Coordinates of C-alpha atoms and ligand atoms in Angstrom, one line a residue:
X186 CA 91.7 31.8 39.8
X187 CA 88.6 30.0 41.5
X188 CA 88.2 30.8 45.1
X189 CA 89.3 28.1 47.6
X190 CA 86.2 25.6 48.7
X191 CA 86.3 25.1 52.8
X192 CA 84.2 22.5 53.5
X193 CA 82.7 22.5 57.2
X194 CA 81.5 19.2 58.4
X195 CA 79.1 19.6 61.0
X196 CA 76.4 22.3 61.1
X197 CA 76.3 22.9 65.2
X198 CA 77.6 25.9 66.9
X199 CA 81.1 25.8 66.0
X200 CA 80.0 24.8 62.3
X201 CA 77.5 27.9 62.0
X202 CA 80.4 30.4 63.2
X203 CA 82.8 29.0 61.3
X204 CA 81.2 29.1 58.3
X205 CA 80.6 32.8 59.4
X206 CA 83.7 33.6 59.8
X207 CA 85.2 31.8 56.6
X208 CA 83.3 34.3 54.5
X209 CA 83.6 37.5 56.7
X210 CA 87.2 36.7 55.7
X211 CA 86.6 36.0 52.1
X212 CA 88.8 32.5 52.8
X213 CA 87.0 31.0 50.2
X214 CA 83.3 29.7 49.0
X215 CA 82.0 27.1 52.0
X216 CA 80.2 24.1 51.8
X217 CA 77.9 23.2 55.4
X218 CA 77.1 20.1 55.8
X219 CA 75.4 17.9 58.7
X220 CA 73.4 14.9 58.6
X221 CA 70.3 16.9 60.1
X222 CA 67.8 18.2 57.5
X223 CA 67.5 21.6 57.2
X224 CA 70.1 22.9 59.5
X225 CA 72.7 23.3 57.3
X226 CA 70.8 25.0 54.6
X227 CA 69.2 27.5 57.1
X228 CA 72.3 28.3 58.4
X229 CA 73.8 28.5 55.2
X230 CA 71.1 30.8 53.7
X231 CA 71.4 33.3 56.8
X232 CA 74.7 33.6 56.6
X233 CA 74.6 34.5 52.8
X234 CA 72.2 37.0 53.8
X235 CA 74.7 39.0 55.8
X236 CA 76.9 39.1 53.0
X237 CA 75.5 42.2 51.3
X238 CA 75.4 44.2 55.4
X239 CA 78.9 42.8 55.9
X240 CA 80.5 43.3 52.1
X241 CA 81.9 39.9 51.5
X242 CA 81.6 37.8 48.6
X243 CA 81.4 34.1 49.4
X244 CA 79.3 31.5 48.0
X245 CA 78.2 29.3 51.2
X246 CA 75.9 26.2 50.2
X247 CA 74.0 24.1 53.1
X248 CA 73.8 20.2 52.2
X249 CA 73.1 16.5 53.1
X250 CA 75.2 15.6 50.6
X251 CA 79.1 14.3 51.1
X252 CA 79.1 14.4 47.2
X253 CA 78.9 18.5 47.8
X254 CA 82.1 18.7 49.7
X255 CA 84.0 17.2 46.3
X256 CA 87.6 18.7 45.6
X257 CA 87.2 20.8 49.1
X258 CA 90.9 22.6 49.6
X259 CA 90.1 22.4 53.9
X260 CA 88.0 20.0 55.4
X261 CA 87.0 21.6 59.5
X262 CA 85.1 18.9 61.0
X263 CA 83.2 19.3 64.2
X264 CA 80.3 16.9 63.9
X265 CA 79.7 15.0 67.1
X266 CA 78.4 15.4 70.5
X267 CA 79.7 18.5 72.9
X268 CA 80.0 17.4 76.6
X269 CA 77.9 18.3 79.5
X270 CA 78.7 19.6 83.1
X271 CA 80.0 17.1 84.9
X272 CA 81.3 15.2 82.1
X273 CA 85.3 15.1 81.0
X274 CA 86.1 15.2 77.1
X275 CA 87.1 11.8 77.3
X276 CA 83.4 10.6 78.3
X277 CA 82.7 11.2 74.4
X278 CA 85.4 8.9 73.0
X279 CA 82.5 5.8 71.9
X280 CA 79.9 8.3 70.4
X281 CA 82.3 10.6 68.4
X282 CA 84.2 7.3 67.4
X283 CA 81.6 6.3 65.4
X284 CA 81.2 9.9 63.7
X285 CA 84.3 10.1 62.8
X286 CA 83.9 7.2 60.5
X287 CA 81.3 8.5 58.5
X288 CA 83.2 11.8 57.9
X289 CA 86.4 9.8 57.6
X290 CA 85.0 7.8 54.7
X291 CA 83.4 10.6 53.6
X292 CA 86.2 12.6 53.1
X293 CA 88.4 9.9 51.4
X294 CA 85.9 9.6 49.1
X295 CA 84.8 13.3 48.0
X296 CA 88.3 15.2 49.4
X297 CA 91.3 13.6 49.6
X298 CA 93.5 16.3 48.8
X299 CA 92.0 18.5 51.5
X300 CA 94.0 19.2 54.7
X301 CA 91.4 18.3 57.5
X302 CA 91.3 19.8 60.8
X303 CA 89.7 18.2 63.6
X304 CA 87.9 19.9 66.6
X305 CA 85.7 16.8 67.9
X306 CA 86.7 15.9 71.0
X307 CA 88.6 14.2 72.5
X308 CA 90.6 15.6 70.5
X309 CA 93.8 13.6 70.1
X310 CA 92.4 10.3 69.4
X311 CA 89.6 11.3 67.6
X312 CA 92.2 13.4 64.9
X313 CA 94.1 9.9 65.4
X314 CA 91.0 7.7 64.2
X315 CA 90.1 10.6 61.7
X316 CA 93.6 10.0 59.8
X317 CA 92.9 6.2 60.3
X318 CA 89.4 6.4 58.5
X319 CA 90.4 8.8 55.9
X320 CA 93.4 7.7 54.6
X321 CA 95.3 11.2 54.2
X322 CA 98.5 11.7 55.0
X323 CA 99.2 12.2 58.4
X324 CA 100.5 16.3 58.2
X325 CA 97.3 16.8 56.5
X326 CA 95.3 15.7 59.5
X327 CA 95.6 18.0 62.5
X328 CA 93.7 18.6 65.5
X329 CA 92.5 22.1 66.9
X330 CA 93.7 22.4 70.4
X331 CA 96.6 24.6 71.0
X332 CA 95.4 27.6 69.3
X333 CA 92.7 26.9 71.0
X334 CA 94.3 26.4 74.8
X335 CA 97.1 29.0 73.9
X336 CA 94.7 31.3 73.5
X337 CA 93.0 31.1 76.6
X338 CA 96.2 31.1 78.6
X339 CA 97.1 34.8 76.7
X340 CA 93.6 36.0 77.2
X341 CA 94.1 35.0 81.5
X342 CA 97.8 36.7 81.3
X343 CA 96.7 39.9 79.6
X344 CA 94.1 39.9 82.0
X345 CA 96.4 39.4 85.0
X346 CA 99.1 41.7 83.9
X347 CA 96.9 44.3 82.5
X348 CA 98.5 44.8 78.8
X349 CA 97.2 44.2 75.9
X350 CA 96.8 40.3 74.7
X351 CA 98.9 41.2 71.3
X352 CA 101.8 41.6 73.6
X353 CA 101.3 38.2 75.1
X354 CA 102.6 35.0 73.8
X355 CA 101.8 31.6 75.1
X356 CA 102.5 27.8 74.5
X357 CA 100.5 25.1 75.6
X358 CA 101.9 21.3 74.8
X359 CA 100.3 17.8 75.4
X360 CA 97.0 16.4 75.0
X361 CA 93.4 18.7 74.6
X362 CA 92.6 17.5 78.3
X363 CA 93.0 17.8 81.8
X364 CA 96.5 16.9 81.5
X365 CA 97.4 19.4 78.8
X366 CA 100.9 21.3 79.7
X367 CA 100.7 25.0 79.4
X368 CA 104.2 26.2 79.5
X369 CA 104.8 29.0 81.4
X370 CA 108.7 28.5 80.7
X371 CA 108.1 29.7 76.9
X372 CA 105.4 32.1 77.5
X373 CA 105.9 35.7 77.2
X374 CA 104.8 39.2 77.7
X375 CA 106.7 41.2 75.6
X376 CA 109.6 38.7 75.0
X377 CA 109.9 38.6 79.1
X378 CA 109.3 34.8 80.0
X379 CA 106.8 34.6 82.9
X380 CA 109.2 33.3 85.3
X381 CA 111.1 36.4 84.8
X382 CA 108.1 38.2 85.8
X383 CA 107.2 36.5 88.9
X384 CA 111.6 37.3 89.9
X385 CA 110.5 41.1 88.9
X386 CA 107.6 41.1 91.2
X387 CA 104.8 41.8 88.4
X388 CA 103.0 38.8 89.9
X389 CA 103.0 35.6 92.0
X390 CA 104.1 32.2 91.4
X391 CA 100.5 31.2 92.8
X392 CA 98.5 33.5 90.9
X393 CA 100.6 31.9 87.9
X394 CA 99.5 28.7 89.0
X395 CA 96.3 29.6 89.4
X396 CA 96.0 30.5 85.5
X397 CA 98.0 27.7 84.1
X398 CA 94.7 25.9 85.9
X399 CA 92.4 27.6 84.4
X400 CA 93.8 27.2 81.2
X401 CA 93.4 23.6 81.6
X402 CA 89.8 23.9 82.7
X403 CA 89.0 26.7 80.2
X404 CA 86.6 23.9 78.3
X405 CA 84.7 22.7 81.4
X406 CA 84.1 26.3 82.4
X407 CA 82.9 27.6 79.6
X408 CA 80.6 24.0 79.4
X409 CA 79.5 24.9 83.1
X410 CA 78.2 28.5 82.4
X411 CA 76.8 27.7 79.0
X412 CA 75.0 24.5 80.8
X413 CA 73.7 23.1 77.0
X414 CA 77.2 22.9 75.0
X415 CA 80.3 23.7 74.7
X416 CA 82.5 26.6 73.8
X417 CA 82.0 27.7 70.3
X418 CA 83.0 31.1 69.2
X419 CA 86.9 30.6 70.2
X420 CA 87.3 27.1 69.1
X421 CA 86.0 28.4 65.7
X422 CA 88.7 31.4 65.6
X423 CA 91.0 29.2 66.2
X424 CA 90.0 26.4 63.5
X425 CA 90.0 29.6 60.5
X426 CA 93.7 30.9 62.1
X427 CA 94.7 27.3 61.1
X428 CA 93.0 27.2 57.5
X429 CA 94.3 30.9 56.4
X430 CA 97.8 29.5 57.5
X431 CA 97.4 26.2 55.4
X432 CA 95.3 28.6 52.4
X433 CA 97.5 31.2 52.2
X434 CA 100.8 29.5 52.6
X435 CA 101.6 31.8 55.6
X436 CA 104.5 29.8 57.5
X437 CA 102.5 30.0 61.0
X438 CA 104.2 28.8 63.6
X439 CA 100.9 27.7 65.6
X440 CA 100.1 24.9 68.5
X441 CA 98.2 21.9 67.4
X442 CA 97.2 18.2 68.0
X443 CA 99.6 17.1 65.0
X444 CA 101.5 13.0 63.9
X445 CA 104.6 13.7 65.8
X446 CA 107.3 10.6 65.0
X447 CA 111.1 11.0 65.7
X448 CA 110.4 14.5 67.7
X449 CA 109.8 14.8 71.5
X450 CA 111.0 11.0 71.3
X451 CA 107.4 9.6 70.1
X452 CA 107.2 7.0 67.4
X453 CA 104.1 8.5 66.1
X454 CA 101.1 9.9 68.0
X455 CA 98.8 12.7 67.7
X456 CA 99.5 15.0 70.5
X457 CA 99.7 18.9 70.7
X458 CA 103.2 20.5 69.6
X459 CA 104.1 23.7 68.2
X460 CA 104.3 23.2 64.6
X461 CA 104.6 25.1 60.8
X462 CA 101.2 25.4 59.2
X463 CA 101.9 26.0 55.2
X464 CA 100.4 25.0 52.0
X465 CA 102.2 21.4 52.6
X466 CA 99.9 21.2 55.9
X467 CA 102.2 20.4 58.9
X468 CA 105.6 21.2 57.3
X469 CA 107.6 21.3 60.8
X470 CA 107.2 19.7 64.1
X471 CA 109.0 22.2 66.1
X472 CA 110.7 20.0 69.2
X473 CA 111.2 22.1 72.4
X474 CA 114.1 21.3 74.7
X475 CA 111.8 20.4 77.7
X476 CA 113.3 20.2 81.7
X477 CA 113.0 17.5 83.8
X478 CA 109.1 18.5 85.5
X479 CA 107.5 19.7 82.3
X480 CA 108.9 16.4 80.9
X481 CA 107.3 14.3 83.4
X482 CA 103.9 16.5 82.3
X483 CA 104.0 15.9 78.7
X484 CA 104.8 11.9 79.2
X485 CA 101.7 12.1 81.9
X486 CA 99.9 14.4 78.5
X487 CA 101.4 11.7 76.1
X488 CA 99.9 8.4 78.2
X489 CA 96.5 10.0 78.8
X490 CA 96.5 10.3 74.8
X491 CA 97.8 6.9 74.5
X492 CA 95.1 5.4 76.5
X493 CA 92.9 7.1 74.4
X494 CA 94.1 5.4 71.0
X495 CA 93.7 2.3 72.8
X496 CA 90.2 2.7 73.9
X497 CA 89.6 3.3 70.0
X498 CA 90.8 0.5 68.9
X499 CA 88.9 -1.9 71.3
X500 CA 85.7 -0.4 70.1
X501 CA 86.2 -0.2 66.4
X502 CA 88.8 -3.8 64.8
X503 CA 89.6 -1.7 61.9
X504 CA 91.8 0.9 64.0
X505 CA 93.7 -1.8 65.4
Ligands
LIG4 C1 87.0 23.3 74.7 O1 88.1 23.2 75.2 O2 86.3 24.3 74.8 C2 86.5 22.2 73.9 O3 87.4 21.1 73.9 C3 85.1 21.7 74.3 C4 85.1 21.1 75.7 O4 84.3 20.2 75.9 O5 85.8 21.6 76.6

C-alpha cells in the first residue's frame, strides 16, 4: 500500500516542525512547499537527514511547485504572516486573505480530495475563505484551534493542581481569539469537573479564573516572549493529532474550528466545537447543552467570528 502523502503548505516555523514531526511518526511521505526559494528544500533536506539518527522512513520533498502537492491525502496549511506584540490575530485578516487564495486555488487544483486543515490566523474566517477558495466540502476543511487552546488550558491545570496532564481533560468552544470560551464546566481532572474541585477546596474560583485567562491569551504570550513570531511547536502537535485522526480513521473526538449548520443553532459558520475526526473528515459536530452565561460567551465567540467573515468579503467580491 503506498504511504499516505501530507502536503504542508507553508515552509515557516510551524511548516518546518510539522513536517518534522509527520515523519518522526511515519504518517506518511511529505511534500513542503512555500513560495520562498530555497526554504522549503533546505528544510526538507535537513529533515531527511535526521531520518537515519531518528529511524524513520519518510520521503519528504521541498518545492515551489503546487503541481508537487498532487493527490495529497492532508493538506496543513500555514502560510501567511504570524502577528507581532501588540498586534491581535485579527490585525492579519487583509494579508492572510490574500494567501489563502493562492493555496485555495492551489489546492482545488492539485488536491481536491485532501482534507485540509488550516492554522493561519485568524483562524475562523480564514478556514471559512479557505473552503470558499477551494471548493472542498465543508467537513473537509477544518481549522486548528481547539486542540490547540485545549491544550494549553490542560497544560495551566496540571500545572495548578500538580498531576499529571494525561489525567486532565479540557474543552475550549468559540472562536481562536480573545473571545474563545474555555469551558471549565466540561473540564476535568480525573472525570472530577473543575467546579467540583473548587467546592472540594483543591483550588479557587479566582485562580480558576485566572487560567481560563490565560488560556485565552496563551497566543499573545507566547508572541510577547518570542518577540519575532508566533507559537510554533504546539500549534504543530496539534495540526499532526488532527491528520493521524483523519489518516488513520481513529474516531477522535477533538476541538476544532469546524462548518457547524443545524448544531449550537448556527446556520453555517466556522467556529470551534468539539467534533469526530475520521477518514470522512468531520463526521460529527458534537453539540453541548450550554447554560445561560457560557451561552452569552459563545454568541459573543460566534459574532466576533461573524464580523470576521464579513470583513472577508468586503475585501475580496468573490467571497460574497
Ligand atoms: C496561537 O494561538 O499561538 C496562534 O494563534 C498564534 C497567535 O498569533 O497567537
Amino acid at each position: 500500500m503506498a504511504r499516505p502523502k501530507i502536503a504542508l503548505i507553508g515552509a515557516g516555523q510551524i511548516g518546518g516542525t510539522l513536517a518534522h514531526l509527520a515523519a518522526m511518526k511515519e504518517l506518511g511521505d511529505v511534500v513542503l512547499f512555500d513560495i520562498s526559494e530555497g526554504t522549503p528544500q533546505g528544510k526538507a533536506l535537513d529533515i531527511a537527514e535526521s531520518g537515519p539518527v531518528e529511524g524513520f522512513d519518510a520521503v519528504l520533498k521541498g518545492t515551489n511547485d503546487y503541481a508537487d502537492i498532487a493527490g495529497a491525502d492532508v493538506c496543513i496549511v500555514t502560510a501567511g504572516v504570524p502577528r507581532k506584540p501588540g498586534m491581535s490575530r485579527d490585525d492579519l485578516l487583509g494579508i492572510n486573505l490574500k494567501v489563502m487564495k493562492s493555496v485555495g486555488e492551489g489546492i482545488k487544483a492539485h488536491a481536491p480530495n485532501a482534507f485540509v486543515i488550516c492554522i493561519t490566523n485568524p483562524l475562523d474566517a480564514m478556514v471559512w475563505a479557505l473552503q470558499k477558495f477551494s471548493g472542498l466540502p465543508a467537513e473537509k476543511v477544518v481549522g486548528m484551534a481547539g486542540v490547540l487552546d485545549a491544550g494549553r488550558f490542560r497544560h495551566f491545570l496540571s500545572l495548578e493542581f500538580g498531576v499529571s496532564m494525561r489525567d486532565v481533560s479540557a474543552f475550549v468552544l468559540g472562536g481562536h481569539g480573545d473571545t474563545m470560551v474555555p469551558l471549565a464546566r466540561y473540564s476535568t481532572v480525573a472525570g472530577i469537573p473543575l467546579p467540583d474541585l473548587v467546592k472540594m477546596g483543591w483550588t479557587t474560583q479566582d485562580k480558576l479564573d485566572a487560567i481560563v485567562q490565560r488560556t485565552r491569551d496563551g497566543g499573545a504570550e507566547i508572541v510577547g516572549l518570542l518577540k519575532t513570531g508566533s507559537a510554533f511547536y504546539a500549534p504543530a502537535s496539534s495540526a499532526i493529532e488532527m491528520a493521524e485522526a483523519y489518516l488513520k480513521d481513529q474516531k477522535r473526538v477533538l476541538p476544532c474550528a469546524a462548518f457547524v449548520k443545524g448544531a449550537y443553532g448556527l446556520d453555517g459558520l466556522y467556529v470551534g466545537v468539539p467534533t469526530v475526526i475520521g477518514a470522512n473528515g468531520i463526521e460529527k459536530v458534537i453539540d453541548i447543552k450550554l447554560d445561560k452565561d457560557e451561552q452569552a460567551m459563545f454568541d459573543k465567540s460566534v459574532d466576533a467570528v461573524k464580523g470576521l467573515v464579513e470583513a472577508c468579503k468586503g475585501i475580496d467580491n468573490s467571497l460574497a
